[in-house]
mmCIF file of C-alpha atoms in Angstrom:
data_model
loop_
_atom_site.group_PDB
_atom_site.id
_atom_site.type_symbol
_atom_site.label_atom_id
_atom_site.label_comp_id
_atom_site.label_asym_id
_atom_site.label_seq_id
_atom_site.Cartn_x
_atom_site.Cartn_y
_atom_site.Cartn_z
ATOM 1 C CA UNK P 52 -74.331 68.507 -99.648
ATOM 2 C CA UNK P 53 -72.993 65.091 -98.825
ATOM 3 C CA UNK P 54 -69.480 66.418 -98.694
ATOM 4 C CA UNK P 55 -70.466 69.177 -96.300
ATOM 5 C CA UNK P 56 -72.171 66.632 -93.965
ATOM 6 C CA UNK P 57 -69.041 64.492 -93.915
ATOM 7 C CA UNK P 58 -66.911 67.542 -93.126
ATOM 8 C CA UNK P 59 -69.170 68.463 -90.198
ATOM 9 C CA UNK P 60 -69.071 64.857 -88.892
ATOM 10 C CA UNK P 61 -65.291 64.789 -89.100
ATOM 11 C CA UNK P 62 -65.130 68.147 -87.344
ATOM 12 C CA UNK P 63 -67.407 66.876 -84.567
ATOM 13 C CA UNK P 64 -65.318 63.734 -84.125
ATOM 14 C CA UNK P 65 -62.146 65.780 -84.037
ATOM 15 C CA UNK P 66 -63.699 68.094 -81.479
ATOM 16 C CA UNK P 67 -64.720 65.100 -79.366
ATOM 17 C CA UNK P 68 -61.213 63.637 -79.607
ATOM 18 C CA UNK P 69 -59.665 66.977 -78.630
ATOM 19 C CA UNK P 70 -62.052 67.336 -75.671
ATOM 20 C CA UNK P 71 -61.285 63.762 -74.599
ATOM 21 C CA UNK P 72 -57.544 64.405 -74.781
ATOM 22 C CA UNK P 73 -57.928 67.665 -72.842
ATOM 23 C CA UNK P 74 -60.028 65.822 -70.254
ATOM 24 C CA UNK P 75 -57.373 63.134 -69.959
ATOM 25 C CA UNK P 76 -54.703 65.790 -69.576
ATOM 26 C CA UNK P 77 -56.746 67.562 -66.914
ATOM 27 C CA UNK P 78 -57.365 64.322 -65.021
ATOM 28 C CA UNK P 79 -53.753 63.217 -65.283
ATOM 29 C CA UNK P 80 -52.336 65.773 -62.878
ATOM 30 C CA UNK P 81 -55.060 64.833 -60.371
ATOM 31 C CA UNK P 82 -53.689 61.323 -60.425
ATOM 32 C CA UNK P 83 -50.236 62.692 -59.746
ATOM 33 C CA UNK P 84 -51.595 64.700 -56.812
ATOM 34 C CA UNK P 85 -53.258 61.636 -55.423
ATOM 35 C CA UNK P 86 -50.027 59.750 -55.697
ATOM 36 C CA UNK P 87 -48.239 62.524 -53.842
ATOM 37 C CA UNK P 88 -50.816 62.628 -51.061
ATOM 38 C CA UNK P 89 -50.749 58.872 -50.711
ATOM 39 C CA UNK P 90 -47.304 59.003 -49.167
ATOM 40 C CA UNK P 91 -47.094 57.096 -45.822
ATOM 41 C CA UNK P 92 -47.073 60.217 -43.676
ATOM 42 C CA UNK P 93 -49.603 58.928 -41.163
ATOM 43 C CA UNK P 94 -47.786 55.665 -40.743
ATOM 44 C CA UNK P 95 -44.635 57.484 -39.705
ATOM 45 C CA UNK P 96 -46.577 59.506 -37.095
ATOM 46 C CA UNK P 97 -48.182 56.406 -35.670
ATOM 47 C CA UNK P 98 -44.807 54.758 -35.345
ATOM 48 C CA UNK P 99 -43.517 57.779 -33.404
ATOM 49 C CA UNK P 100 -46.456 57.827 -30.983
ATOM 50 C CA UNK P 101 -46.202 54.121 -30.335
ATOM 51 C CA UNK P 102 -43.067 54.580 -28.253
ATOM 52 C CA UNK P 103 -43.347 52.838 -24.808
ATOM 53 C CA UNK P 104 -43.481 56.021 -22.724
ATOM 54 C CA UNK P 105 -46.311 54.988 -20.390
ATOM 55 C CA UNK P 106 -44.758 51.632 -19.641
ATOM 56 C CA UNK P 107 -41.694 53.315 -18.157
ATOM 57 C CA UNK P 108 -43.816 55.503 -15.803
ATOM 58 C CA UNK P 109 -45.891 52.597 -14.507
ATOM 59 C CA UNK P 110 -42.880 50.499 -13.723
ATOM 60 C CA UNK P 111 -41.487 53.005 -11.172
ATOM 61 C CA UNK P 112 -42.135 51.647 -7.604
ATOM 62 C CA UNK P 113 -43.112 54.987 -6.003
ATOM 63 C CA UNK P 114 -46.206 53.951 -4.013
ATOM 64 C CA UNK P 115 -44.613 50.877 -2.498
ATOM 65 C CA UNK P 116 -41.984 52.995 -0.709
ATOM 66 C CA UNK P 117 -44.615 55.282 0.914
ATOM 67 C CA UNK P 118 -46.696 52.428 2.288
ATOM 68 C CA UNK P 119 -43.768 50.687 3.912
ATOM 69 C CA UNK P 120 -42.956 53.610 6.274
ATOM 70 C CA UNK P 121 -44.073 52.695 9.876
ATOM 71 C CA UNK P 122 -45.525 56.118 10.818
ATOM 72 C CA UNK P 123 -48.688 55.078 12.683
ATOM 73 C CA UNK P 124 -46.949 52.603 14.941
ATOM 74 C CA UNK P 125 -44.692 55.327 16.402
ATOM 75 C CA UNK P 126 -47.652 57.624 17.195
ATOM 76 C CA UNK P 127 -49.553 54.930 19.090
ATOM 77 C CA UNK P 128 -46.545 54.188 21.278
ATOM 78 C CA UNK P 129 -46.211 57.860 22.287
ATOM 79 C CA UNK P 130 -49.864 58.129 23.404
ATOM 80 C CA UNK P 131 -49.625 54.975 25.498
ATOM 81 C CA UNK P 132 -46.642 56.345 27.396
ATOM 82 C CA UNK P 133 -48.271 59.703 28.257
ATOM 83 C CA UNK P 134 -51.766 58.450 29.206
ATOM 84 C CA UNK P 135 -50.834 55.999 31.972
ATOM 85 C CA UNK P 136 -49.125 58.100 34.686
ATOM 86 C CA UNK P 137 -51.454 61.155 34.436
ATOM 87 C CA UNK P 138 -54.644 59.454 35.667
ATOM 88 C CA UNK P 139 -52.917 57.779 38.597
ATOM 89 C CA UNK P 140 -51.608 61.128 39.903
ATOM 90 C CA UNK P 141 -55.059 62.764 39.802
ATOM 91 C CA UNK P 142 -56.757 59.988 41.756
ATOM 92 C CA UNK P 143 -54.082 60.056 44.463
ATOM 93 C CA UNK P 144 -54.452 63.825 44.976
ATOM 94 C CA UNK P 145 -58.245 63.651 45.214
ATOM 95 C CA UNK P 146 -58.065 60.879 47.827
ATOM 96 C CA UNK P 147 -55.658 62.943 49.945
ATOM 97 C CA UNK P 148 -57.975 65.965 49.828
ATOM 98 C CA UNK P 149 -60.966 63.946 51.033
ATOM 99 C CA UNK P 150 -58.995 62.544 53.971
ATOM 100 C CA UNK P 151 -57.788 66.001 55.059
ATOM 101 C CA UNK P 152 -61.332 67.411 55.055
ATOM 102 C CA UNK P 153 -62.676 64.560 57.181
ATOM 103 C CA UNK P 154 -59.823 64.725 59.685
ATOM 104 C CA UNK P 155 -59.795 68.522 60.019
ATOM 105 C CA UNK P 156 -63.584 69.061 60.507
ATOM 106 C CA UNK P 157 -65.239 66.023 62.111
ATOM 107 C CA UNK P 158 -67.947 68.159 63.801
ATOM 108 C CA UNK P 159 -68.959 70.212 60.740
ATOM 109 C CA UNK P 160 -72.240 69.539 58.893
ATOM 110 C CA UNK P 161 -73.041 71.461 55.705
ATOM 111 C CA UNK P 162 -76.399 71.791 53.915
ATOM 112 C CA UNK P 163 -78.262 74.141 51.594
ATOM 113 C CA UNK P 164 -81.795 75.479 51.954
ATOM 114 C CA UNK P 165 -84.077 77.227 49.472
ATOM 115 C CA UNK P 166 -87.256 79.327 49.615
ATOM 116 C CA UNK P 167 -88.663 81.528 46.850
ATOM 117 C CA UNK P 168 -85.582 83.098 45.198
ATOM 118 C CA UNK P 169 -83.328 82.837 48.274
ATOM 119 C CA UNK P 170 -80.550 80.268 48.725
ATOM 120 C CA UNK P 171 -78.928 79.646 52.136
ATOM 121 C CA UNK P 172 -75.683 77.751 52.757
ATOM 122 C CA UNK P 173 -75.741 76.517 56.329
ATOM 123 C CA UNK P 174 -72.878 75.084 58.414
ATOM 124 C CA UNK P 175 -73.554 73.499 61.791
ATOM 125 C CA UNK P 176 -70.570 73.313 64.135
ATOM 126 C CA UNK P 177 -71.050 70.815 66.975
ATOM 127 C CA UNK P 178 -69.988 71.774 70.500
ATOM 128 C CA UNK P 179 -71.053 75.411 70.187
ATOM 129 C CA UNK P 180 -73.104 77.763 72.322
ATOM 130 C CA UNK P 181 -76.077 78.356 70.015
ATOM 131 C CA UNK P 182 -74.737 81.484 68.281
ATOM 132 C CA UNK P 183 -76.258 82.198 64.866
ATOM 133 C CA UNK P 184 -74.371 84.428 62.399
ATOM 134 C CA UNK P 185 -75.874 85.390 59.031
ATOM 135 C CA UNK P 186 -73.625 86.961 56.375
ATOM 136 C CA UNK P 187 -71.121 87.960 59.054
ATOM 137 C CA UNK P 188 -73.759 89.596 61.304
ATOM 138 C CA UNK P 189 -75.503 88.341 64.422
ATOM 139 C CA UNK P 190 -79.106 87.232 63.981
ATOM 140 C CA UNK P 191 -80.273 90.041 66.260
ATOM 141 C CA UNK P 192 -78.712 92.640 63.986
ATOM 142 C CA UNK P 193 -79.609 91.012 60.653
ATOM 143 C CA UNK P 194 -83.366 90.439 61.236
ATOM 144 C CA UNK P 195 -85.343 93.208 62.925
ATOM 145 C CA UNK P 196 -88.630 91.344 63.374
ATOM 146 C CA UNK P 197 -89.008 88.770 66.157
ATOM 147 C CA UNK P 198 -91.201 86.551 63.952
ATOM 148 C CA UNK P 199 -88.335 86.105 61.476
ATOM 149 C CA UNK P 200 -85.910 85.162 64.275
ATOM 150 C CA UNK P 201 -88.426 82.659 65.619
ATOM 151 C CA UNK P 202 -88.774 80.987 62.183
ATOM 152 C CA UNK P 203 -84.984 80.559 61.946
ATOM 153 C CA UNK P 204 -84.768 78.917 65.393
ATOM 154 C CA UNK P 205 -87.756 76.544 64.871
ATOM 155 C CA UNK P 206 -85.754 73.398 63.888
ATOM 156 C CA UNK P 207 -83.299 73.860 66.793
ATOM 157 C CA UNK P 208 -86.135 74.382 69.262
ATOM 158 C CA UNK P 209 -88.041 71.324 68.001
ATOM 159 C CA UNK P 210 -85.012 69.034 68.472
ATOM 160 C CA UNK P 211 -83.840 70.671 71.760
ATOM 161 C CA UNK P 212 -80.450 71.610 70.295
ATOM 162 C CA UNK P 213 -80.435 75.382 70.869
ATOM 163 C CA UNK P 214 -77.166 75.344 72.856
ATOM 164 C CA UNK P 215 -75.377 72.459 71.093
ATOM 165 C CA UNK P 216 -74.463 74.003 67.744
ATOM 166 C CA UNK P 217 -73.107 77.219 66.291
ATOM 167 C CA UNK P 218 -74.833 78.145 63.024
ATOM 168 C CA UNK P 219 -72.949 79.915 60.230
ATOM 169 C CA UNK P 220 -75.100 81.041 57.299
ATOM 170 C CA UNK P 221 -74.457 82.668 53.922
ATOM 171 C CA UNK P 222 -77.676 83.822 52.236
ATOM 172 C CA UNK P 223 -78.281 85.581 48.939
ATOM 173 C CA UNK P 224 -81.322 86.388 46.819
ATOM 174 C CA UNK P 225 -84.916 87.125 47.718
ATOM 175 C CA UNK P 226 -86.246 89.184 50.615
ATOM 176 C CA UNK P 227 -86.230 88.715 54.374
ATOM 177 C CA UNK P 228 -89.140 86.259 54.438
ATOM 178 C CA UNK P 229 -87.619 84.133 51.685
ATOM 179 C CA UNK P 230 -84.235 84.139 53.420
ATOM 180 C CA UNK P 231 -85.721 83.028 56.752
ATOM 181 C CA UNK P 232 -87.475 80.081 55.075
ATOM 182 C CA UNK P 233 -84.253 79.127 53.272
ATOM 183 C CA UNK P 234 -82.226 79.231 56.520
ATOM 184 C CA UNK P 235 -84.769 77.067 58.318
ATOM 185 C CA UNK P 236 -84.700 74.551 55.464
ATOM 186 C CA UNK P 237 -80.885 74.432 55.539
ATOM 187 C CA UNK P 238 -80.646 74.036 59.339
ATOM 188 C CA UNK P 239 -83.133 71.154 59.342
ATOM 189 C CA UNK P 240 -81.209 69.370 56.571
ATOM 190 C CA UNK P 241 -77.928 69.785 58.423
ATOM 191 C CA UNK P 242 -79.456 68.339 61.604
ATOM 192 C CA UNK P 243 -80.558 65.229 59.690
ATOM 193 C CA UNK P 244 -76.978 64.808 58.429
ATOM 194 C CA UNK P 245 -75.748 64.963 62.018
ATOM 195 C CA UNK P 246 -78.138 62.226 63.203
ATOM 196 C CA UNK P 247 -81.092 60.392 61.669
ATOM 197 C CA UNK P 248 -83.064 60.544 64.935
ATOM 198 C CA UNK P 249 -84.168 64.101 64.159
ATOM 199 C CA UNK P 250 -85.623 63.184 60.778
ATOM 200 C CA UNK P 251 -89.066 61.994 61.931
ATOM 201 C CA UNK P 252 -89.850 65.136 63.946
ATOM 202 C CA UNK P 253 -88.552 67.565 61.333
ATOM 203 C CA UNK P 254 -90.374 65.811 58.523
ATOM 204 C CA UNK P 255 -93.650 65.800 60.459
ATOM 205 C CA UNK P 256 -93.329 69.545 61.034
ATOM 206 C CA UNK P 257 -92.653 70.105 57.318
ATOM 207 C CA UNK P 258 -89.204 71.650 57.695
ATOM 208 C CA UNK P 259 -87.421 69.172 55.384
ATOM 209 C CA UNK P 260 -89.639 69.794 52.345
ATOM 210 C CA UNK P 261 -88.796 72.727 50.105
ATOM 211 C CA UNK P 262 -91.675 75.208 49.944
ATOM 212 C CA UNK P 263 -92.408 75.367 46.222
ATOM 213 C CA UNK P 264 -94.734 78.369 46.412
ATOM 214 C CA UNK P 265 -93.575 81.250 44.244
ATOM 215 C CA UNK P 266 -94.988 84.670 43.414
ATOM 216 C CA UNK P 267 -97.423 84.514 40.512
ATOM 217 C CA UNK P 268 -96.377 86.547 37.497
ATOM 218 C CA UNK P 269 -98.021 89.836 36.580
ATOM 219 C CA UNK P 270 -100.579 89.735 33.760
ATOM 220 C CA UNK P 271 -101.019 92.190 30.895
ATOM 221 C CA UNK P 272 -103.711 94.769 31.609
ATOM 222 C CA UNK P 273 -103.726 94.069 35.367
ATOM 223 C CA UNK P 274 -101.911 95.853 38.172
ATOM 224 C CA UNK P 275 -100.553 92.636 39.709
ATOM 225 C CA UNK P 276 -101.084 88.912 39.094
ATOM 226 C CA UNK P 277 -104.869 89.205 39.579
ATOM 227 C CA UNK P 278 -105.597 92.735 40.798
ATOM 228 C CA UNK P 279 -107.471 94.655 38.096
ATOM 229 C CA UNK P 280 -107.909 98.424 37.774
ATOM 230 C CA UNK P 281 -111.147 99.992 38.975
ATOM 231 C CA UNK P 282 -113.991 99.561 36.511
ATOM 232 C CA UNK P 283 -115.613 102.757 35.271
ATOM 233 C CA UNK P 284 -118.957 102.511 33.523
ATOM 234 C CA UNK P 285 -118.868 106.073 32.190
#
């Protein structure tokens, strides 16, 4: 029995030694692999990437050349040359036009009159015979009612200037009553431009103030501004 126990112990020890040797053999190639992988591969790559590529790009003086070009100075000089003579020419022409108008028509007085929706452009020509023309027609042919003709002549009659001026009128908009009020307003304004002595009389009569009365608008449900339809109880 003792011999058998010794044999088993020796067998176990031999097995352990064989397993240890096999383990050492298995681990040995791993060490070789580690040695192979430990080669300085990364160091070589780092050395390659560390080349001074960026330093060369930064050193190029590209921006300095662009800034030194005097582009804006040339543009400013061009504008200064063109702006000066243009304004002087315009002012000279306008002054000449004003002088020609004053010299050519010293006895002409222009004014505008308004009433309701009508606008009248009136021109008084001094040294006339009292003729009134409206839109190229004589006042007798343009207005049929005598009351309308009387309203137009009111400012001239008040200032005793019926035979001193010729009246030329252009009227548009509104009806006959609105146009007569606009013409009267324009004639009275033109007379004040001719001389300030007429202003007191015309203002007292109310010919210089624009009549602000307008037609009231129609309301919903009514026939006119205030006229309602007939009420029916049944």
